[in-house]
Amino acid sequence: MSTQPTASAGYADLHVHSCYSDGADTPMRVAERACKLGFAAISLTDHDTVEGVGEAEAAAREHGMEHLSGVEISARFQNLEVHILGYGINAGNQTLLAALSDLRRERDLRAVRMAAKLAPLGIELDMDAIRAEVRRGVIGRMHLARKIHELGKAKTVQDAFDKYIGRGKPAFVPKEAVTADAAIALIHTAGGLAFLAHPGIGKEVERRLPQLLTLDFDGIEVYHSKHTPGQITTFTMLAVERDLLISGGSDCHGEGKREPADMGKVRLPHYHVLRIQEAVRARKQV
Ligand code: AMP
Ligand code: ZN
Ligand code: FE
Ligand code: FE
């Protein structure tokens, strides 16, 4: 038997953002980028929205790639913010759509509150322009950071977080997030599987991993652009020990002014996509 990789082998990127949340690219552009990099499968995982899923599916198909429907929900666990990836969700599920619609409204309110805190600091943001930009998608701090940078009030987009809207900075407003338990239940209700996103970002999340993994997760995002080789080994061992599925992705937000896009930094062997798809099907039959 040949050991050559076939088209159904290859690699996947299961964590990518589009302009429906805080990425710079349309789902079509995301698919083009993935295709150029030789990926066999992708998953669009926008923050708190599935508005881009249909376009991503069509764009992936056009480029001869697979698309796994996805979302990245911001949730809270005790006093921590954790991100939870949902794979294989039915993007038309009414319970999911209603919950995401609430989160969208909360994000809009929060952006207005942050803008109100930025005004006395000499930064006037045009909220209508930001809303027009996100269209049916959700507003995130990245949108505000880009505008602050464009206005010349921060040297880089990152600098805008460091000076103004990062946690603990003068214009920061926390998000009204759902609990991690509720986010996982929501993903399950929509027929998907819940994965703990980038457990290696943020010391506190990593420290509380044993507690976090007592929740009803189906898998862990082992591979991520910001995970060190040591973290990847640790998370792989945890996944094996606890019989959890493994996912991975770049968390690409497109190209920044001076930053290249992150896509291509993580190449998840396609085998994991097959395991996830099998588990999604098994769950649906229960
Ligand atoms: P939000 O969900 O609106 O709180 O925005 C957080 C998102 O902004 C993260 O998921 C990242 O995509 C992005 N981000 C980029 N740089 C930073 C930073 N320094 N601190 C927090 N978030 C950042
Ligand atoms: Zn983001
Ligand atoms: Fe995240
Ligand atoms: Fe992300």
GROMACS .gro file of C-alpha atoms and ligand atoms in nm:
model
  312
    1MET     CA    1   0.000   0.000   0.000
    2SER     CA    2   0.128   0.348  -0.080
    3THR     CA    3   0.235   0.568   0.209
    4GLN     CA    4   0.208   0.881  -0.006
    5PRO     CA    5  -0.036   1.135   0.136
    6THR     CA    6  -0.360   1.146  -0.059
    7ALA     CA    7  -0.603   1.435  -0.101
    8SER     CA    8  -0.804   1.312   0.195
    9ALA     CA    9  -0.488   1.310   0.407
   10GLY     CA   10  -0.315   1.645   0.435
   11TYR     CA   11  -0.365   1.911   0.697
   12ALA     CA   12  -0.632   2.125   0.856
   13ASP     CA   13  -0.658   2.462   1.026
   14LEU     CA   14  -0.952   2.446   1.267
   15HIS     CA   15  -0.930   2.793   1.419
   16VAL     CA   16  -0.968   3.095   1.191
   17HIS     CA   17  -1.150   3.427   1.221
   18SER     CA   18  -1.321   3.633   0.953
   19CYS     CA   19  -1.465   3.984   0.925
   20TYR     CA   20  -1.787   3.853   1.086
   21SER     CA   21  -1.595   3.880   1.414
   22ASP     CA   22  -1.258   4.050   1.445
   23GLY     CA   23  -1.066   3.900   1.152
   24ALA     CA   24  -0.961   4.115   0.858
   25ASP     CA   25  -1.064   3.873   0.582
   26THR     CA   26  -1.395   3.768   0.432
   27PRO     CA   27  -1.468   3.392   0.456
   28MET     CA   28  -1.386   3.373   0.082
   29ARG     CA   29  -1.043   3.529   0.141
   30VAL     CA   30  -0.988   3.289   0.435
   31ALA     CA   31  -1.059   2.995   0.205
   32GLU     CA   32  -0.830   3.133  -0.066
   33ARG     CA   33  -0.547   3.172   0.182
   34ALA     CA   34  -0.599   2.818   0.315
   35CYS     CA   35  -0.610   2.676  -0.036
   36LYS     CA   36  -0.284   2.850  -0.134
   37LEU     CA   37  -0.122   2.704   0.176
   38GLY     CA   38  -0.234   2.357   0.073
   39PHE     CA   39  -0.486   2.286   0.351
   40ALA     CA   40  -0.738   2.005   0.300
   41ALA     CA   41  -0.984   2.129   0.562
   42ILE     CA   42  -1.066   2.444   0.757
   43SER     CA   43  -1.307   2.560   1.021
   44LEU     CA   44  -1.420   2.919   1.053
   45THR     CA   45  -1.448   2.984   1.427
   46ASP     CA   46  -1.562   3.342   1.469
   47HIS     CA   47  -1.611   3.484   1.819
   48ASP     CA   48  -1.973   3.444   1.934
   49THR     CA   49  -2.123   3.427   1.584
   50VAL     CA   50  -2.199   3.177   1.309
   51GLU     CA   51  -2.288   3.444   1.050
   52GLY     CA   52  -1.989   3.352   0.834
   53VAL     CA   53  -2.034   2.974   0.841
   54GLY     CA   54  -2.249   2.947   0.527
   55GLU     CA   55  -2.009   3.160   0.323
   56ALA     CA   56  -1.708   2.970   0.457
   57GLU     CA   57  -1.868   2.638   0.364
   58ALA     CA   58  -1.939   2.754   0.009
   59ALA     CA   59  -1.593   2.910  -0.028
   60ALA     CA   60  -1.418   2.598   0.101
   61ARG     CA   61  -1.618   2.381  -0.138
   62GLU     CA   62  -1.525   2.609  -0.428
   63HIS     CA   63  -1.160   2.557  -0.342
   64GLY     CA   64  -1.196   2.180  -0.306
   65MET     CA   65  -1.153   2.183   0.073
   66GLU     CA   66  -1.364   2.049   0.355
   67HIS     CA   67  -1.525   2.282   0.605
   68LEU     CA   68  -1.616   2.189   0.959
   69SER     CA   69  -1.876   2.430   1.098
   70GLY     CA   70  -1.740   2.618   1.396
   71VAL     CA   71  -1.774   2.893   1.653
   72GLU     CA   72  -1.556   3.027   1.938
   73ILE     CA   73  -1.767   3.125   2.237
   74SER     CA   74  -1.625   3.357   2.505
   75ALA     CA   75  -1.727   3.214   2.841
   76ARG     CA   76  -1.646   3.252   3.209
   77PHE     CA   77  -1.520   2.991   3.445
   78GLN     CA   78  -1.513   3.127   3.802
   79ASN     CA   79  -1.344   3.467   3.751
   80LEU     CA   80  -1.158   3.359   3.436
   81GLU     CA   81  -1.237   3.421   3.070
   82VAL     CA   82  -1.210   3.101   2.870
   83HIS     CA   83  -1.278   3.043   2.503
   84ILE     CA   84  -1.472   2.738   2.393
   85LEU     CA   85  -1.469   2.609   2.038
   86GLY     CA   86  -1.779   2.436   1.902
   87TYR     CA   87  -1.728   2.203   1.605
   88GLY     CA   88  -1.988   2.033   1.390
   89ILE     CA   89  -2.264   2.259   1.519
   90ASN     CA   90  -2.580   2.310   1.320
   91ALA     CA   91  -2.542   2.680   1.239
   92GLY     CA   92  -2.920   2.709   1.194
   93ASN     CA   93  -3.004   2.580   1.541
   94GLN     CA   94  -3.254   2.827   1.691
   95THR     CA   95  -3.137   2.791   2.052
   96LEU     CA   96  -2.779   2.864   1.945
   97LEU     CA   97  -2.883   3.156   1.726
   98ALA     CA   98  -3.092   3.311   2.005
   99ALA     CA   99  -2.805   3.286   2.254
  100LEU     CA  100  -2.556   3.431   2.005
  101SER     CA  101  -2.795   3.712   1.924
  102ASP     CA  102  -2.796   3.808   2.297
  103LEU     CA  103  -2.416   3.801   2.302
  104ARG     CA  104  -2.404   4.024   1.995
  105ARG     CA  105  -2.622   4.281   2.171
  106GLU     CA  106  -2.404   4.262   2.483
  107ARG     CA  107  -2.092   4.315   2.272
  108ASP     CA  108  -2.247   4.622   2.109
  109LEU     CA  109  -2.335   4.770   2.450
  110ARG     CA  110  -1.989   4.698   2.579
  111ALA     CA  111  -1.827   4.869   2.279
  112VAL     CA  112  -2.044   5.176   2.343
  113ARG     CA  113  -1.929   5.175   2.708
  114MET     CA  114  -1.565   5.148   2.604
  115ALA     CA  115  -1.611   5.431   2.353
  116ALA     CA  116  -1.754   5.643   2.636
  117LYS     CA  117  -1.441   5.576   2.841
  118LEU     CA  118  -1.215   5.656   2.547
  119ALA     CA  119  -1.376   5.995   2.469
  120PRO     CA  120  -1.235   6.178   2.775
  121LEU     CA  121  -0.894   6.034   2.682
  122GLY     CA  122  -0.916   6.223   2.352
  123ILE     CA  123  -1.026   5.929   2.137
  124GLU     CA  124  -1.354   5.978   1.953
  125LEU     CA  125  -1.480   5.658   1.792
  126ASP     CA  126  -1.752   5.652   1.531
  127MET     CA  127  -1.965   5.361   1.651
  128ASP     CA  128  -2.189   5.372   1.343
  129ALA     CA  129  -1.883   5.330   1.119
  130ILE     CA  130  -1.774   5.028   1.327
  131ARG     CA  131  -2.125   4.879   1.312
  132ALA     CA  132  -2.131   4.926   0.936
  133GLU     CA  133  -1.799   4.747   0.912
  134VAL     CA  134  -1.911   4.441   1.109
  135ARG     CA  135  -2.250   4.423   0.931
  136ARG     CA  136  -2.426   4.110   1.067
  137GLY     CA  137  -2.118   4.014   1.268
  138VAL     CA  138  -2.005   4.103   1.620
  139ILE     CA  139  -1.798   4.392   1.754
  140GLY     CA  140  -1.482   4.307   1.944
  141ARG     CA  141  -1.202   4.497   2.108
  142MET     CA  142  -0.993   4.437   1.796
  143HIS     CA  143  -1.223   4.671   1.600
  144LEU     CA  144  -1.171   4.946   1.855
  145ALA     CA  145  -0.797   4.876   1.869
  146ARG     CA  146  -0.766   4.912   1.491
  147LYS     CA  147  -0.953   5.244   1.498
  148ILE     CA  148  -0.741   5.375   1.789
  149HIS     CA  149  -0.432   5.284   1.587
  150GLU     CA  150  -0.573   5.448   1.269
  151LEU     CA  151  -0.640   5.766   1.467
  152GLY     CA  152  -0.272   5.773   1.557
  153LYS     CA  153  -0.342   5.728   1.928
  154ALA     CA  154  -0.147   5.402   1.947
  155LYS     CA  155   0.171   5.296   1.770
  156THR     CA  156   0.031   4.954   1.681
  157VAL     CA  157  -0.296   4.766   1.726
  158GLN     CA  158  -0.132   4.578   2.015
  159ASP     CA  159  -0.029   4.910   2.167
  160ALA     CA  160  -0.397   5.011   2.173
  161PHE     CA  161  -0.467   4.708   2.395
  162ASP     CA  162  -0.164   4.784   2.612
  163LYS     CA  163  -0.255   5.151   2.657
  164TYR     CA  164  -0.633   5.158   2.657
  165ILE     CA  165  -0.849   4.848   2.623
  166GLY     CA  166  -0.647   4.555   2.754
  167ARG     CA  167  -0.766   4.405   3.084
  168GLY     CA  168  -0.698   4.652   3.364
  169LYS     CA  169  -0.640   4.946   3.126
  170PRO     CA  170  -0.844   5.268   3.156
  171ALA     CA  171  -1.106   5.200   2.888
  172PHE     CA  172  -1.146   4.825   2.947
  173VAL     CA  173  -1.497   4.694   3.005
  174PRO     CA  174  -1.545   4.322   3.078
  175LYS     CA  175  -1.770   4.113   2.857
  176GLU     CA  176  -2.102   3.973   2.975
  177ALA     CA  177  -2.003   3.617   2.901
  178VAL     CA  178  -2.203   3.297   2.947
  179THR     CA  179  -2.069   3.038   3.192
  180ALA     CA  180  -1.841   2.769   3.052
  181ASP     CA  181  -2.102   2.508   3.147
  182ALA     CA  182  -2.372   2.697   2.956
  183ALA     CA  183  -2.148   2.743   2.649
  184ILE     CA  184  -2.070   2.370   2.640
  185ALA     CA  185  -2.439   2.281   2.681
  186LEU     CA  186  -2.531   2.525   2.402
  187ILE     CA  187  -2.278   2.367   2.165
  188HIS     CA  188  -2.412   2.021   2.251
  189THR     CA  189  -2.771   2.136   2.196
  190ALA     CA  190  -2.669   2.254   1.849
  191GLY     CA  191  -2.530   1.906   1.773
  192GLY     CA  192  -2.165   2.002   1.809
  193LEU     CA  193  -1.865   1.913   2.019
  194ALA     CA  194  -1.703   2.146   2.272
  195PHE     CA  195  -1.328   2.201   2.283
  196LEU     CA  196  -1.130   2.410   2.530
  197ALA     CA  197  -0.955   2.672   2.313
  198HIS     CA  198  -0.586   2.762   2.350
  199PRO     CA  199  -0.536   2.641   2.708
  200GLY     CA  200  -0.174   2.757   2.682
  201ILE     CA  201  -0.261   3.127   2.657
  202GLY     CA  202  -0.290   3.278   3.000
  203LYS     CA  203  -0.112   3.132   3.302
  204GLU     CA  204  -0.427   3.118   3.511
  205VAL     CA  205  -0.617   2.904   3.258
  206GLU     CA  206  -0.327   2.661   3.246
  207ARG     CA  207  -0.306   2.651   3.625
  208ARG     CA  208  -0.677   2.570   3.655
  209LEU     CA  209  -0.677   2.314   3.375
  210PRO     CA  210  -0.750   2.016   3.602
  211GLN     CA  211  -1.064   2.192   3.730
  212LEU     CA  212  -1.163   2.316   3.386
  213LEU     CA  213  -1.137   1.968   3.240
  214THR     CA  214  -1.394   1.835   3.485
  215LEU     CA  215  -1.650   2.018   3.267
  216ASP     CA  216  -1.823   1.831   2.985
  217PHE     CA  217  -1.559   1.900   2.719
  218ASP     CA  218  -1.519   1.668   2.421
  219GLY     CA  219  -1.173   1.785   2.332
  220ILE     CA  220  -0.881   2.022   2.376
  221GLU     CA  221  -0.718   2.257   2.128
  222VAL     CA  222  -0.371   2.110   2.162
  223TYR     CA  223  -0.209   2.290   1.869
  224HIS     CA  224  -0.220   2.669   1.850
  225SER     CA  225   0.013   2.936   1.709
  226LYS     CA  226   0.101   3.051   2.058
  227HIS     CA  227   0.155   2.711   2.221
  228THR     CA  228   0.514   2.610   2.295
  229PRO     CA  229   0.639   2.261   2.205
  230GLY     CA  230   0.635   2.181   2.578
  231GLN     CA  231   0.271   2.286   2.613
  232ILE     CA  232   0.178   2.080   2.307
  233THR     CA  233   0.331   1.771   2.469
  234THR     CA  234   0.154   1.838   2.801
  235PHE     CA  235  -0.186   1.897   2.637
  236THR     CA  236  -0.149   1.590   2.415
  237MET     CA  237  -0.083   1.377   2.722
  238LEU     CA  238  -0.383   1.528   2.900
  239ALA     CA  239  -0.606   1.456   2.599
  240VAL     CA  240  -0.490   1.095   2.581
  241GLU     CA  241  -0.525   1.039   2.957
  242ARG     CA  242  -0.877   1.182   2.962
  243ASP     CA  243  -0.990   1.035   2.633
  244LEU     CA  244  -1.049   1.379   2.482
  245LEU     CA  245  -1.034   1.464   2.114
  246ILE     CA  246  -0.753   1.682   1.982
  247SER     CA  247  -0.793   1.991   1.766
  248GLY     CA  248  -0.564   2.265   1.647
  249GLY     CA  249  -0.551   2.582   1.446
  250SER     CA  250  -0.367   2.904   1.380
  251ASP     CA  251  -0.622   3.149   1.530
  252CYS     CA  252  -0.547   3.358   1.223
  253HIS     CA  253  -0.709   3.703   1.214
  254GLY     CA  254  -0.575   3.792   0.868
  255GLU     CA  255  -0.292   4.030   0.789
  256GLY     CA  256  -0.223   4.324   1.017
  257LYS     CA  257  -0.057   4.646   0.906
  258ARG     CA  258   0.287   4.515   0.988
  259GLU     CA  259   0.207   4.159   1.088
  260PRO     CA  260   0.183   3.866   0.848
  261ALA     CA  261  -0.119   3.638   0.878
  262ASP     CA  262  -0.083   3.346   1.122
  263MET     CA  263  -0.236   3.085   0.891
  264GLY     CA  264   0.015   2.812   0.813
  265LYS     CA  265   0.174   2.824   1.159
  266VAL     CA  266  -0.031   2.523   1.266
  267ARG     CA  267  -0.093   2.220   1.046
  268LEU     CA  268  -0.325   1.972   1.213
  269PRO     CA  269  -0.302   1.623   1.061
  270HIS     CA  270  -0.632   1.551   0.887
  271TYR     CA  271  -0.671   1.234   1.093
  272HIS     CA  272  -0.798   1.451   1.381
  273VAL     CA  273  -1.069   1.600   1.159
  274LEU     CA  274  -1.193   1.250   1.079
  275ARG     CA  275  -1.206   1.164   1.450
  276ILE     CA  276  -1.399   1.482   1.525
  277GLN     CA  277  -1.645   1.417   1.241
  278GLU     CA  278  -1.698   1.059   1.360
  279ALA     CA  279  -1.767   1.182   1.713
  280VAL     CA  280  -2.012   1.446   1.583
  281ARG     CA  281  -2.202   1.174   1.395
  282ALA     CA  282  -2.199   0.943   1.698
  283ARG     CA  283  -2.335   1.220   1.919
  284LYS     CA  284  -2.617   1.295   1.673
  285GLN     CA  285  -2.727   0.930   1.684
  286VAL     CA  286  -2.759   0.923   2.061
  287AMP     P1  287  -1.299   4.065   2.283
  287AMP     O1  288  -1.352   3.929   2.252
  287AMP     O2  289  -1.380   4.174   2.225
  287AMP     O3  290  -1.272   4.085   2.431
  287AMP     O4  291  -1.158   4.079   2.212
  287AMP     C1  292  -1.054   3.991   2.245
  287AMP     C2  293  -0.986   3.947   2.118
  287AMP     O5  294  -0.897   4.052   2.078
  287AMP     C3  295  -0.898   3.824   2.138
  287AMP     O6  296  -0.969   3.706   2.115
  287AMP     C4  297  -0.794   3.845   2.033
  287AMP     O7  298  -0.845   3.802   1.909
  287AMP     C5  299  -0.779   3.996   2.023
  287AMP     N1  300  -0.659   4.050   2.091
  287AMP     C6  301  -0.550   4.088   2.026
  287AMP     N2  302  -0.459   4.137   2.112
  287AMP     C7  303  -0.511   4.129   2.235
  287AMP     C8  304  -0.463   4.165   2.366
  287AMP     N3  305  -0.344   4.221   2.387
  287AMP     N4  306  -0.544   4.141   2.471
  287AMP     C9  307  -0.665   4.087   2.450
  287AMP     N5  308  -0.715   4.054   2.330
  287AMP    C10  309  -0.639   4.074   2.222
  288ZN      ZN  310  -1.029   3.740   1.784
  289FE      FE  311  -0.968   3.279   2.158
  290FE      FE  312  -0.974   3.281   1.820
   0.00000   0.00000   0.00000
